Tab-separated table of C-alpha atoms and ligand atoms in Angstrom:
chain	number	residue	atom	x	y	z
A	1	UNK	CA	-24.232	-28.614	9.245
A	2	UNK	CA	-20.957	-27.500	10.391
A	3	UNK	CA	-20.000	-24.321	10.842
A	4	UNK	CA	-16.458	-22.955	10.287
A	5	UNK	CA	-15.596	-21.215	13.958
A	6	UNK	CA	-15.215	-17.195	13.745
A	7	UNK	CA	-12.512	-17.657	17.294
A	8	UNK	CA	-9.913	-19.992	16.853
A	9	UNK	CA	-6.890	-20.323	19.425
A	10	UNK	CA	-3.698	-18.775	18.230
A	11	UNK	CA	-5.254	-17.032	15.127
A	12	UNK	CA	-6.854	-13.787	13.923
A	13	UNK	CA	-9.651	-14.640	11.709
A	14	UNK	CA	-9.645	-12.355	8.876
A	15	UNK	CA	-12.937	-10.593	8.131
A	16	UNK	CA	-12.647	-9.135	4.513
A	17	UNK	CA	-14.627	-7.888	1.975
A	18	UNK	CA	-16.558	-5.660	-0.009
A	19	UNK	CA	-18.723	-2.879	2.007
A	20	UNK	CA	-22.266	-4.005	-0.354
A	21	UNK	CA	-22.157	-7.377	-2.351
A	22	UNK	CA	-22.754	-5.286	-5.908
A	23	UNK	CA	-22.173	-8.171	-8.418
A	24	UNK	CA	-20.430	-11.361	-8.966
A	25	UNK	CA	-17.779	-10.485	-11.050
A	26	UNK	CA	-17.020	-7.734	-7.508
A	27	UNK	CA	-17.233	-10.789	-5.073
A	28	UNK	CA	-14.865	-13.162	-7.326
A	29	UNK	CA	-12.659	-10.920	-7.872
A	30	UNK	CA	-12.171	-10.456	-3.712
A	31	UNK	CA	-12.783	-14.247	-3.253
A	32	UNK	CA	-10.000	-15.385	-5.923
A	33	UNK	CA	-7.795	-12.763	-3.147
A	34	UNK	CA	-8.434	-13.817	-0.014
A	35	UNK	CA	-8.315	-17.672	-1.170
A	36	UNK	CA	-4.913	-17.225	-2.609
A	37	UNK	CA	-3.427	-15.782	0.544
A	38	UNK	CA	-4.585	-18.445	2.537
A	39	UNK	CA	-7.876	-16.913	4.168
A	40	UNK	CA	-11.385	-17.922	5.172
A	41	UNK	CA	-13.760	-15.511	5.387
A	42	UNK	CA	-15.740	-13.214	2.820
A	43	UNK	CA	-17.774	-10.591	4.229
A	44	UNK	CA	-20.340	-8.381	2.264
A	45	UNK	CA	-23.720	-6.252	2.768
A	46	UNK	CA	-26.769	-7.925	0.935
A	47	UNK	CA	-29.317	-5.707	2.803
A	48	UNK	CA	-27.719	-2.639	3.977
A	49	UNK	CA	-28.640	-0.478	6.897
A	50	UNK	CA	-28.002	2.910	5.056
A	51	UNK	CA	-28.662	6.388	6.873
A	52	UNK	CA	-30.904	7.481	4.181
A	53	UNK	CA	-33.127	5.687	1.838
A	54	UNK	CA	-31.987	6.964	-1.405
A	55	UNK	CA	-28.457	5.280	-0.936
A	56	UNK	CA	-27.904	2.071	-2.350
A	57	UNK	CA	-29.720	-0.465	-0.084
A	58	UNK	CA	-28.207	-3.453	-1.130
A	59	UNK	CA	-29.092	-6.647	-3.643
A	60	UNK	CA	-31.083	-8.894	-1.029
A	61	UNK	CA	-31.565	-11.806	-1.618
A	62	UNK	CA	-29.587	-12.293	-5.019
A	63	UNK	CA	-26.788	-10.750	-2.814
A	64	UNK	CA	-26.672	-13.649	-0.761
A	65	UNK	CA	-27.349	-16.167	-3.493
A	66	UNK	CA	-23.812	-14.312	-5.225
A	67	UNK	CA	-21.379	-14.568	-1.825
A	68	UNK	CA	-23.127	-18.181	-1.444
A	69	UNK	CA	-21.645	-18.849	-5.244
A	70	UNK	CA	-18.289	-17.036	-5.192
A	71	UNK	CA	-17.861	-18.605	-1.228
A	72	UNK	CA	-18.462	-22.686	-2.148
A	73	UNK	CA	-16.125	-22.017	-4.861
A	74	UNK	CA	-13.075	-20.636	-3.080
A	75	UNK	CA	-13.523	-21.884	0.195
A	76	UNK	CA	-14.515	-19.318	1.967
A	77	UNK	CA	-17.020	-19.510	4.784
A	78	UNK	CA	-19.442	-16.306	4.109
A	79	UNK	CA	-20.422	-13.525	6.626
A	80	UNK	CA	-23.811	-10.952	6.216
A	81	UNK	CA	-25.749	-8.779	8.483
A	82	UNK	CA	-28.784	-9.307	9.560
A	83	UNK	CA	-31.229	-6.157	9.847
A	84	UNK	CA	-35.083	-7.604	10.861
A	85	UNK	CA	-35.819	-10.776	12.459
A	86	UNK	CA	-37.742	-11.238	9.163
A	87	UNK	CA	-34.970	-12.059	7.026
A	88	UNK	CA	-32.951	-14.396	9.528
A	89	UNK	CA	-34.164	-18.065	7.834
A	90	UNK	CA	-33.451	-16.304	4.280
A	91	UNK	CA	-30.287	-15.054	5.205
A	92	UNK	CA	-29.343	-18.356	6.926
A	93	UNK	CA	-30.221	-20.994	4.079
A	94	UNK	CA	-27.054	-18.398	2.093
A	95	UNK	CA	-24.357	-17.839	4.496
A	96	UNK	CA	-21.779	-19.367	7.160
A	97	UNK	CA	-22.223	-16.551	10.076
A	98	UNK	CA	-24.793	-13.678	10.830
A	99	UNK	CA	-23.111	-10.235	11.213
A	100	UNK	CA	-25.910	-7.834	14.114
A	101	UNK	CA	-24.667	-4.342	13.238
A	102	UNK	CA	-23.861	-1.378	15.374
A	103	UNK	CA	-27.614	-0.204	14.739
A	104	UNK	CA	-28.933	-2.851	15.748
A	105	UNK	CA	-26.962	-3.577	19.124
A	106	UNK	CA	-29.733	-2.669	21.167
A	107	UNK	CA	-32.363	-4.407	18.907
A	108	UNK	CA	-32.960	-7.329	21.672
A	109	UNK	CA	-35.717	-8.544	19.895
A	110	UNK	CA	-33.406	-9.093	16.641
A	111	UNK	CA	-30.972	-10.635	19.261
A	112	UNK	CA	-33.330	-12.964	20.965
A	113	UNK	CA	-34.476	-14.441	17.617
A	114	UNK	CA	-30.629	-15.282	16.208
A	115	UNK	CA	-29.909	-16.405	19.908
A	116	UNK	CA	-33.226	-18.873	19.333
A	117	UNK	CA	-32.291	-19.329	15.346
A	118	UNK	CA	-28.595	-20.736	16.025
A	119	UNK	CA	-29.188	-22.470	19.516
A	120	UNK	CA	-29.288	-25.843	18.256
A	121	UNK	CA	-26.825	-25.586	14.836
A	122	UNK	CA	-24.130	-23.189	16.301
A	123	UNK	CA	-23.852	-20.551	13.797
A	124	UNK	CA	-21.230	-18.067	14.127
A	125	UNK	CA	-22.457	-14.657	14.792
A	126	UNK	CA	-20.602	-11.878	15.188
A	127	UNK	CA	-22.097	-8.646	17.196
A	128	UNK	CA	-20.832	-5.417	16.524
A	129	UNK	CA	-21.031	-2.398	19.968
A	130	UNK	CA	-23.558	0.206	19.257
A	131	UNK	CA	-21.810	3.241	18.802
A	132	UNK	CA	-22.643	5.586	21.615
A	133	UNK	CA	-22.608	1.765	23.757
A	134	UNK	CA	-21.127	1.127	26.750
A	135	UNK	CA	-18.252	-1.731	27.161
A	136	UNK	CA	-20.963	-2.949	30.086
A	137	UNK	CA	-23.847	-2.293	27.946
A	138	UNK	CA	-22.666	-4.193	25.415
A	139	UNK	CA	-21.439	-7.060	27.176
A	140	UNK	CA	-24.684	-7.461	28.838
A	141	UNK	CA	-26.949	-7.334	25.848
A	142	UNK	CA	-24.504	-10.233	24.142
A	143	UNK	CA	-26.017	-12.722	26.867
A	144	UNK	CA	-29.234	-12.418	24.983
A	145	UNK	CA	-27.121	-13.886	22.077
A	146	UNK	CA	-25.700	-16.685	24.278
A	147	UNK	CA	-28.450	-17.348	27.046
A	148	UNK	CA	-29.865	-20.116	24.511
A	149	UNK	CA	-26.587	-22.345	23.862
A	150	UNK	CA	-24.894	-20.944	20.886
A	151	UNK	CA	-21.058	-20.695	21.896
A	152	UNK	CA	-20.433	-18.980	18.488
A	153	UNK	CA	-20.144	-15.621	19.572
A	154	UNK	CA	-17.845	-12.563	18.620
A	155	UNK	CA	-17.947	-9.090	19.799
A	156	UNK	CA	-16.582	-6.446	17.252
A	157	UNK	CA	-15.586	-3.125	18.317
A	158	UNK	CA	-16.262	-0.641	15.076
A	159	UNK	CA	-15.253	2.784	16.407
A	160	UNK	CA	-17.506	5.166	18.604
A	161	UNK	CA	-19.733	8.442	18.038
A	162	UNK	CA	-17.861	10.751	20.091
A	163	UNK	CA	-17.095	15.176	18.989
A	164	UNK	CA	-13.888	13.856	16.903
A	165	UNK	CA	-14.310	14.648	13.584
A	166	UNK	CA	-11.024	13.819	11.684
A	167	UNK	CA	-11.937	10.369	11.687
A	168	UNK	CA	-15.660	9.039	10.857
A	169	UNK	CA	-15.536	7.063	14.375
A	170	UNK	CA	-13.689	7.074	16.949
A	171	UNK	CA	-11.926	3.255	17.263
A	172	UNK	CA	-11.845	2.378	21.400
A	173	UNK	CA	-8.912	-0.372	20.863
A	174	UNK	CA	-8.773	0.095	24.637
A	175	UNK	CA	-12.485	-2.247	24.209
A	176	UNK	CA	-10.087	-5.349	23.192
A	177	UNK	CA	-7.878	-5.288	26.662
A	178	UNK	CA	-11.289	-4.606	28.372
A	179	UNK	CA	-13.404	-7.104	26.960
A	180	UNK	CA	-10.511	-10.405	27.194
A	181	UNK	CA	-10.563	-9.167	30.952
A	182	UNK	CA	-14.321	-8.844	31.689
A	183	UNK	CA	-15.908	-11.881	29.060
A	184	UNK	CA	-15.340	-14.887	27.946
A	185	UNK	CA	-16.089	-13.958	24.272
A	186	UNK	CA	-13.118	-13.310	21.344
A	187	UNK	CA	-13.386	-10.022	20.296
A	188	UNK	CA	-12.781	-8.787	16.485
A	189	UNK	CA	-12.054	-5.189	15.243
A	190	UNK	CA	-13.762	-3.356	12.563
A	191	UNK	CA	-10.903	-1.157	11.195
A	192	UNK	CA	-12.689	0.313	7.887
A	193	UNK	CA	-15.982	2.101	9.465
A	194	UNK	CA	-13.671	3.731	12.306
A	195	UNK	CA	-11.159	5.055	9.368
A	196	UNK	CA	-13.882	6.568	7.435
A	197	UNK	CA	-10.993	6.697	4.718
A	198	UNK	CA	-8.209	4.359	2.999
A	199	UNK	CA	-4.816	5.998	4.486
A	200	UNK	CA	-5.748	5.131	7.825
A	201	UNK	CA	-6.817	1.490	8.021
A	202	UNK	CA	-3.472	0.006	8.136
A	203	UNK	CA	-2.509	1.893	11.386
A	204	UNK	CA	-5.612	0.882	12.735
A	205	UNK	CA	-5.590	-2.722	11.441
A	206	UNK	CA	-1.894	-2.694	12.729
A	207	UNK	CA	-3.055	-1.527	16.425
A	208	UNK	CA	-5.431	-3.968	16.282
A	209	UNK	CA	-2.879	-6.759	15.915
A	210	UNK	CA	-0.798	-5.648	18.170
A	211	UNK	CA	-3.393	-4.866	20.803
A	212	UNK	CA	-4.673	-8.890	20.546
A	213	UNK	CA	-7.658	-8.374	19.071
A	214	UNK	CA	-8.950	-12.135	17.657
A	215	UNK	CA	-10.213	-10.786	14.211
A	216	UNK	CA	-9.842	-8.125	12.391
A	217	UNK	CA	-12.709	-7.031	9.986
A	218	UNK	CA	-11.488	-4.865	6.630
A	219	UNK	CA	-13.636	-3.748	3.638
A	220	UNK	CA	-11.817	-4.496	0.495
A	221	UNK	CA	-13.289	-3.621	-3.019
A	222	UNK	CA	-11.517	-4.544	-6.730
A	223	UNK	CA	-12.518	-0.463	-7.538
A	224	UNK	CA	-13.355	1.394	-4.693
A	225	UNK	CA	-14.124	4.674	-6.396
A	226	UNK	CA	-17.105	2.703	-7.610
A	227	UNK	CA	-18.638	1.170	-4.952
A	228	UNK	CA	-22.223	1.724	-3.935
A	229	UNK	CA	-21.360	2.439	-0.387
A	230	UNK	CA	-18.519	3.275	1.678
A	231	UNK	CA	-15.992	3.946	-0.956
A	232	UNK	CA	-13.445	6.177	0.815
A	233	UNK	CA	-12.460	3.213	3.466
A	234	UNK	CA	-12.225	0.380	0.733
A	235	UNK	CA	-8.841	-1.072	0.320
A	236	UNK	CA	-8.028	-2.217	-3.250
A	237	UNK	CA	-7.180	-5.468	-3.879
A	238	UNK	CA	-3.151	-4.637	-3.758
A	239	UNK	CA	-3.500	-2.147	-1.018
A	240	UNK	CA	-5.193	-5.165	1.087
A	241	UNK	CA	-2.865	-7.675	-0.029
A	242	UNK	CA	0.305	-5.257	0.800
A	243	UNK	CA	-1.694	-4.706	4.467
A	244	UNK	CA	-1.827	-8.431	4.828
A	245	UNK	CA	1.907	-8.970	4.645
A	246	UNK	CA	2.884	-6.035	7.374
A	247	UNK	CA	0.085	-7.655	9.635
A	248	UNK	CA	1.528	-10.807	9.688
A	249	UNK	CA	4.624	-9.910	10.579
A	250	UNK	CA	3.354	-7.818	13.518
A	251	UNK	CA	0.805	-10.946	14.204
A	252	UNK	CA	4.036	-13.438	14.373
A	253	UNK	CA	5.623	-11.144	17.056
A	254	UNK	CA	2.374	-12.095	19.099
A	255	UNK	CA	2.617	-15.283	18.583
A	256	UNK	CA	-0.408	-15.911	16.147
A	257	UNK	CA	-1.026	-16.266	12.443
A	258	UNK	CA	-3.890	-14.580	9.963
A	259	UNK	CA	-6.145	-16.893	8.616
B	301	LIG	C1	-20.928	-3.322	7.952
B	301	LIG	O1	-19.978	-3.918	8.504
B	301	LIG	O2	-21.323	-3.605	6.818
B	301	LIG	C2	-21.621	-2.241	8.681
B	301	LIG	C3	-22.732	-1.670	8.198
B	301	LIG	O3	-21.026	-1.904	9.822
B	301	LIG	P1	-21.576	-1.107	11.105
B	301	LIG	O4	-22.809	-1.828	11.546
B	301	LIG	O5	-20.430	-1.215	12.054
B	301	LIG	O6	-21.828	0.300	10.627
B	302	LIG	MN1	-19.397	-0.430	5.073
């Protein structure tokens, strides 16, 4: 099995999707998008780490069997999170990279099982910072992911805990300078969880670009005011699509493309 890479030279890999994979008429609806503008990736939540246990927890494994569907169909290489150790050979048979979540940063047991699970077939994972984690923190627990062989590793910055409260996190886009001059490791940035709300991802996404991030993640949802989780941040289908277009233009002026 070959894996399609998260990092390529030259590009930003676009990370979008739905918040929670909710059904497949959702997920084709996204996928038909980002195939038709020349995209990749697909992300969405199939077992989601909510804050409280009477939110919407996700479809499991008939998530996963849904993005696996909608994905071979449009070409699109599929990305999920990964919450125990338990579900990493489910979740693996289903998708194309393993999302570790900011709650989960510090899990190293979580980490040293996906470091062992993708040492010998590469799988892309990309590992979000904890948010109240260090840059050094961070870096240092992401050898746990590597220390076994897989080169397939992303870092994604998703916005920080901090006593800011007009936004839902505070985004460090100082972390993508920092982290090209400390690691070796592409970093992507989460624009959506930082925003906490629609008006403000395409500044973000836009700073992101500009500030040479190597992905950008963005939750997009065909009807955001009905999602199961996360609704505020979701861009509609023509609100991404519109985004897409602006980012481009600022990615050309750095001398890469969105793909
Ligand atoms: C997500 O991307 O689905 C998610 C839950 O993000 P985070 O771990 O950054 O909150
Ligand atoms: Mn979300």
């Amino acid at each position: 099995m070959t894996y399609d890479p998260l990092f390529k030279e030259g590009t930003i890999t676009m990370l979008a999707g739905p918040c929670s994979i909710e059904g497949a008429e959702q997920m084709e609806e996204v996928a038909a998008c980002l195939e038709r503008n020349g995209l990749h990736w697909i992300r969405g939540g199939a077992f989601k780490p909510r804050s409280s246990p009477y939110s919407f927890q996700g479809l499991g494994e008939e998530g996963l069997r849904i993005m696996a569907d909608v994905g071979a169909r449009h070409h699109l290489s599929t990305l999920t999170e990964v919450v125990d150790t338990k579900l990493i050979g489910l979740t693996m048979e289903y998708v194309g990279g393993l999302q570790i979540g900011t709650r989960n940063m510090a899990n190293f047991e979580l980490l040293k099982a996906i470091a062992a699970a993708t040492a010998e077939n590469h799988m892309p994972v990309l590992y979000k910072r904890g948010m109240a984690a260090t840059i050094d923190e961070w870096l240092s627990a992401a050898e746990y992911l590597t220390m076994d062989g897989n080169p397939n590793v992303m870092l994604c910055e998703r916005g920080l805990r901090t006593f800011e409260s007009a936004t839902r996190f505070t985004l460090d886009i100082a972390a993508v300078p920092v982290v090209h001059k400390r690691s070796l490791l592409p970093i992507c940035v989460d624009v959506s969880h930082p925003a906490g709300q629609v008006d403000l991802v395409p500044s973000l996404a836009k700073a992101a670009v500009a500030a040479g991030a190597d992905s950008i993640m963005i939750e997009v949802h065909p009807c955001p005011a009905q999602a199961k989780s996360d609704g505020a941040q979701q861009l509609t289908i023509a609100q991404f699509e519109d985004l897409l277009r602006e980012l481009r233009e600022i990615a050309a002026a750095v001398g890469k493309t969105i793909e």
